[in-house]
Every structure is written in C-alpha cells, then in structure tokens.
Amino acid sequence: GATTLAKNELVVSGSVDLSTNKPAPSTLAIRSEGLDLNPLHRLFAGDTGAQTKPTAPAPAAARPEVEPEPLSLPLSRLTADIDIAKVFLGTLVGENWKGHLEVDRSAITLKPFGLSLNGSPITLNALANVGVPGWQYDWAFKVARLDVAPLVDTFQPDYKGKITGHLSAEAAFKTPSTSLVHCNSRFSAGVWSSETFALNVIVSPSS
C-alpha cells in the first residue's frame, strides 16, 4: 500500500501474444508515480532469529566451461517502455527511470535506459543476441560522480558514516563472436580491459 513517500502503484498496460502462428507484436507500458521499497527491504533484511551454521557443501566436481546454446524466446516481437518517476530505498532516491526495450526474435535491445540516483546520472545501453551459439553481447554502462555514502548506509549500515566519496565509472562489453568463455583479461590501476571488455573506475574522496 501507499506510504508517506510514495503511492506504491505500478501500472502495467498493453498486450502480449504468446501464440506460435504468426503472433501479433506485443506491447507493454510500465509506469509509476513512485515506489517505496523500504517495507520490502526491511522484510528481507530483518532479523529471522537464531541461525544455525550451515554445513559446508562438498566441493563439486569441476565441469568444463561451455558456451550457452541458442535460445528460442517465447515472444517473437515485443516493445516495452518504462517510465517510473521515483523509487525510494533507504537513503537512495532513483528518479526518472526511463527505458525502451525491444525484442525481435532472438535480438534483445535495451536502449536507452537511464535514471538519476541521488542526483547522479546512470545510463545503460545493451544489445543481446541469444539465437546464436555462445550468444552475443554489446553493452555500455556509465555513472558520473555517484555519492557512495548513501549506498553504504543503505546496504551496509554497520559502516554508516565511515565510507565517503564519489564513484565515476564507464564499462563496455562486446562479443563479436562466441568468445564469452575464452576471454583473457587484465586488471591494473583501476582499468580492466581485454579484447571484449573495458572498465574504467574512478573513486574520489568527498569534497
């Protein structure tokens, strides 16, 4: 139900055709004026009482890494739009969640997708083709000067007030061929790169 922060109403409209004989294009629109996730967060993060120490499982036998098999999606054509005004979680406020998703047989495209998290812009563009052996990906992610303190306060409350600073990061991942399993990478000085992956992370102290 509604809270003091948000109405907690998620409206999903459109039509979905799951038939296999010349299905009509499916369309979805997902909208909300505001969602307060704090009740759910408290429910899953709450104290569940005394916990028994789990027994360590026996080590599993090593299995050879294999590429994913081609996947047939239940929807041949889908267009979905996301428009969520605000999402509240702890000290985090995500605003203007907007995204456009398209499914065309085995190709999945998410472009654009973005939001503002505590005033810092976050963007993601992604393309996946799951209809080929090993699948193919092409995605890019960017975040600019994200204040890490609210993240820490929300997900690691024991460290509240102890970790401050800002995070800026850019990442890109692309597989021109079936090379998900065989990807040689290196990491140094905050930059991780390979033939298929590049990551640049900058963490600066609070100013």
CSV table of C-alpha atoms in Angstrom, one decimal:
chain,number,residue,atom,x,y,z
A,1,GLY,CA,0.0,0.0,0.0
A,2,ALA,CA,0.9,3.7,0.0
A,3,THR,CA,3.5,5.1,2.3
A,4,THR,CA,4.4,8.7,3.3
A,5,LEU,CA,7.0,8.6,0.4
A,6,ALA,CA,5.0,7.1,-2.5
A,7,LYS,CA,1.7,5.8,-3.7
A,8,ASN,CA,3.3,2.4,-4.5
A,9,GLU,CA,1.2,1.9,-7.6
A,10,LEU,CA,2.8,0.2,-10.6
A,11,VAL,CA,0.6,0.3,-13.7
A,12,VAL,CA,1.3,-2.3,-16.5
A,13,SER,CA,-0.7,-1.9,-19.7
A,14,GLY,CA,-0.5,-3.4,-23.2
A,15,SER,CA,-1.0,-6.7,-24.9
A,16,VAL,CA,1.1,-9.9,-25.1
A,17,ASP,CA,0.6,-12.5,-27.8
A,18,LEU,CA,2.2,-15.9,-26.9
A,19,SER,CA,0.8,-17.8,-29.9
A,20,THR,CA,3.2,-19.5,-32.3
A,21,ASN,CA,1.2,-19.0,-35.5
A,22,LYS,CA,2.0,-15.5,-36.8
A,23,PRO,CA,1.8,-13.8,-33.4
A,24,ALA,CA,0.9,-10.1,-33.3
A,25,PRO,CA,3.6,-7.7,-31.9
A,26,SER,CA,3.4,-7.4,-28.2
A,27,THR,CA,3.5,-4.1,-26.4
A,28,LEU,CA,3.9,-3.1,-22.8
A,29,ALA,CA,4.0,0.1,-20.8
A,30,ILE,CA,5.2,0.1,-17.2
A,31,ARG,CA,4.6,3.3,-15.3
A,32,SER,CA,4.6,4.6,-11.7
A,33,GLU,CA,4.5,7.9,-10.0
A,34,GLY,CA,6.5,6.5,-7.1
A,35,LEU,CA,7.6,3.3,-5.4
A,36,ASP,CA,8.8,3.0,-1.8
A,37,LEU,CA,10.8,-0.2,-1.5
A,38,ASN,CA,11.7,0.2,2.2
A,39,PRO,CA,9.0,-2.1,3.5
A,40,LEU,CA,10.2,-4.9,1.3
A,41,HIS,CA,13.8,-4.1,2.2
A,42,ARG,CA,13.1,-4.3,5.9
A,43,LEU,CA,11.2,-7.6,5.4
A,44,PHE,CA,14.0,-9.3,3.7
A,45,ALA,CA,16.8,-7.7,5.7
A,46,GLY,CA,15.0,-8.2,9.1
A,47,ASP,CA,16.3,-10.5,11.9
A,48,THR,CA,14.9,-14.0,11.3
A,49,GLY,CA,16.1,-15.3,14.7
A,50,ALA,CA,18.9,-17.6,15.6
A,51,GLN,CA,20.6,-19.1,12.7
A,52,THR,CA,22.3,-22.5,12.6
A,53,LYS,CA,25.7,-22.5,11.0
A,54,PRO,CA,25.3,-24.2,7.6
A,55,THR,CA,27.3,-27.2,6.8
A,56,ALA,CA,29.9,-26.5,4.1
A,57,PRO,CA,28.9,-28.4,1.0
A,58,ALA,CA,31.2,-30.9,-0.6
A,59,PRO,CA,33.3,-29.4,-3.4
A,60,ALA,CA,31.6,-30.0,-6.7
A,61,ALA,CA,33.5,-31.7,-9.5
A,62,ALA,CA,35.0,-29.3,-11.9
A,63,ARG,CA,33.0,-29.0,-15.1
A,64,PRO,CA,34.3,-27.8,-18.4
A,65,GLU,CA,33.1,-24.4,-19.4
A,66,VAL,CA,30.8,-24.4,-22.4
A,67,GLU,CA,29.2,-21.7,-24.4
A,68,PRO,CA,25.4,-21.2,-24.0
A,69,GLU,CA,23.2,-22.9,-26.5
A,70,PRO,CA,21.0,-20.8,-28.8
A,71,LEU,CA,17.8,-19.8,-27.0
A,72,SER,CA,14.3,-19.5,-28.5
A,73,LEU,CA,12.3,-16.7,-26.8
A,74,PRO,CA,8.6,-17.1,-26.1
A,75,LEU,CA,7.9,-13.7,-27.6
A,76,SER,CA,9.0,-13.1,-31.2
A,77,ARG,CA,8.3,-9.3,-31.1
A,78,LEU,CA,7.9,-7.1,-28.1
A,79,THR,CA,8.2,-3.4,-27.4
A,80,ALA,CA,8.2,-2.2,-23.8
A,81,ASP,CA,8.5,1.3,-22.3
A,82,ILE,CA,9.4,2.0,-18.7
A,83,ASP,CA,8.6,5.3,-17.0
A,84,ILE,CA,9.0,5.4,-13.2
A,85,ALA,CA,9.1,8.8,-11.6
A,86,LYS,CA,10.7,7.9,-8.3
A,87,VAL,CA,12.0,4.9,-6.3
A,88,PHE,CA,12.9,5.1,-2.6
A,89,LEU,CA,15.2,2.7,-0.8
A,90,GLY,CA,17.0,3.7,2.4
A,91,THR,CA,18.8,6.9,1.7
A,92,LEU,CA,18.8,6.2,-2.1
A,93,VAL,CA,16.4,8.1,-4.4
A,94,GLY,CA,16.2,7.0,-8.0
A,95,GLU,CA,14.4,9.4,-10.2
A,96,ASN,CA,13.2,9.5,-13.8
A,97,TRP,CA,13.7,5.8,-14.6
A,98,LYS,CA,13.1,5.6,-18.3
A,99,GLY,CA,13.8,2.8,-20.7
A,100,HIS,CA,12.9,1.3,-24.0
A,101,LEU,CA,13.1,-2.4,-24.6
A,102,GLU,CA,12.7,-4.2,-27.9
A,103,VAL,CA,12.6,-8.0,-28.6
A,104,ASP,CA,12.9,-9.0,-32.3
A,105,ARG,CA,13.0,-12.8,-32.4
A,106,SER,CA,16.4,-13.6,-30.8
A,107,ALA,CA,17.7,-10.0,-30.5
A,108,ILE,CA,17.1,-8.1,-27.3
A,109,THR,CA,17.8,-4.3,-27.3
A,110,LEU,CA,17.6,-2.0,-24.2
A,111,LYS,CA,18.2,1.5,-25.5
A,112,PRO,CA,18.0,3.9,-23.9
A,113,PHE,CA,17.8,3.1,-20.2
A,114,GLY,CA,18.7,5.6,-17.6
A,115,LEU,CA,17.9,7.2,-14.2
A,116,SER,CA,19.2,9.7,-11.8
A,117,LEU,CA,20.4,8.2,-8.5
A,118,ASN,CA,20.7,10.8,-5.8
A,119,GLY,CA,21.3,13.3,-8.5
A,120,SER,CA,24.0,11.3,-10.4
A,121,PRO,CA,23.2,10.2,-13.9
A,122,ILE,CA,23.3,6.5,-14.7
A,123,THR,CA,22.9,5.2,-18.3
A,124,LEU,CA,22.9,1.7,-19.9
A,125,ASN,CA,22.6,0.6,-23.5
A,126,ALA,CA,22.5,-3.1,-24.2
A,127,LEU,CA,22.1,-5.5,-27.1
A,128,ALA,CA,22.0,-9.3,-26.8
A,129,ASN,CA,21.5,-11.9,-29.5
A,130,VAL,CA,20.6,-15.2,-27.8
A,131,GLY,CA,19.9,-17.0,-31.1
A,132,VAL,CA,23.5,-18.0,-31.8
A,133,PRO,CA,25.8,-20.4,-30.1
A,134,GLY,CA,27.6,-18.7,-27.2
A,135,TRP,CA,25.2,-15.7,-27.6
A,136,GLN,CA,26.5,-12.2,-28.5
A,137,TYR,CA,26.5,-9.1,-26.3
A,138,ASP,CA,27.2,-5.4,-26.8
A,139,TRP,CA,26.6,-3.1,-23.9
A,140,ALA,CA,27.8,0.1,-22.3
A,141,PHE,CA,27.3,1.5,-18.8
A,142,LYS,CA,28.2,4.9,-17.4
A,143,VAL,CA,27.8,6.5,-14.0
A,144,ALA,CA,29.1,10.0,-13.1
A,145,ARG,CA,30.1,11.1,-9.6
A,146,LEU,CA,27.8,8.9,-7.6
A,147,ASP,CA,27.9,9.6,-3.9
A,148,VAL,CA,28.9,6.2,-2.3
A,149,ALA,CA,27.8,7.2,1.2
A,150,PRO,CA,24.0,6.5,0.6
A,151,LEU,CA,24.9,3.2,-0.9
A,152,VAL,CA,26.9,2.2,2.1
A,153,ASP,CA,24.4,3.5,4.6
A,154,THR,CA,21.6,1.6,2.8
A,155,PHE,CA,23.2,-1.8,2.2
A,156,GLN,CA,26.0,-1.9,4.8
A,157,PRO,CA,24.5,0.0,7.8
A,158,ASP,CA,27.4,-1.2,10.1
A,159,TYR,CA,29.7,1.1,8.1
A,160,LYS,CA,27.3,4.1,8.1
A,161,GLY,CA,29.3,7.3,8.1
A,162,LYS,CA,32.6,5.5,7.7
A,163,ILE,CA,32.9,5.4,3.9
A,164,THR,CA,32.5,8.5,1.8
A,165,GLY,CA,33.5,9.6,-1.7
A,166,HIS,CA,32.2,9.7,-5.2
A,167,LEU,CA,32.3,6.9,-7.9
A,168,SER,CA,32.6,7.5,-11.6
A,169,ALA,CA,32.7,4.5,-13.9
A,170,GLU,CA,32.4,3.5,-17.5
A,171,ALA,CA,32.2,0.0,-18.8
A,172,ALA,CA,31.7,-1.6,-22.2
A,173,PHE,CA,31.5,-5.3,-23.1
A,174,LYS,CA,31.2,-6.7,-26.6
A,175,THR,CA,31.4,-10.2,-28.1
A,176,PRO,CA,31.8,-10.1,-31.9
A,177,SER,CA,31.8,-13.9,-31.9
A,178,THR,CA,31.4,-16.8,-29.5
A,179,SER,CA,34.1,-15.8,-27.0
A,180,LEU,CA,32.3,-15.5,-23.7
A,181,VAL,CA,34.1,-18.4,-22.1
A,182,HIS,CA,37.5,-17.7,-23.6
A,183,CYS,CA,38.2,-14.1,-22.6
A,184,ASN,CA,41.7,-13.2,-21.4
A,185,SER,CA,41.6,-10.1,-19.3
A,186,ARG,CA,44.0,-8.0,-17.2
A,187,PHE,CA,43.4,-5.6,-14.3
A,188,SER,CA,45.7,-2.7,-13.2
A,189,ALA,CA,45.3,0.8,-11.8
A,190,GLY,CA,41.6,0.8,-11.9
A,191,VAL,CA,41.4,-0.2,-15.6
A,192,TRP,CA,40.3,-3.6,-16.7
A,193,SER,CA,40.5,-4.4,-20.4
A,194,SER,CA,40.6,-7.2,-22.8
A,195,GLU,CA,39.6,-7.9,-26.4
A,196,THR,CA,35.9,-7.9,-25.3
A,197,PHE,CA,35.7,-5.9,-22.1
A,198,ALA,CA,36.9,-2.5,-20.9
A,199,LEU,CA,36.3,-0.9,-17.5
A,200,ASN,CA,37.4,2.4,-16.0
A,201,VAL,CA,36.6,3.2,-12.4
A,202,ILE,CA,37.5,6.4,-10.5
A,203,VAL,CA,36.8,6.8,-6.8
A,204,SER,CA,37.4,10.2,-5.4
A,205,PRO,CA,37.2,11.4,-1.7
A,206,SER,CA,34.4,13.6,-0.6
A,207,SER,CA,34.8,17.3,-1.2
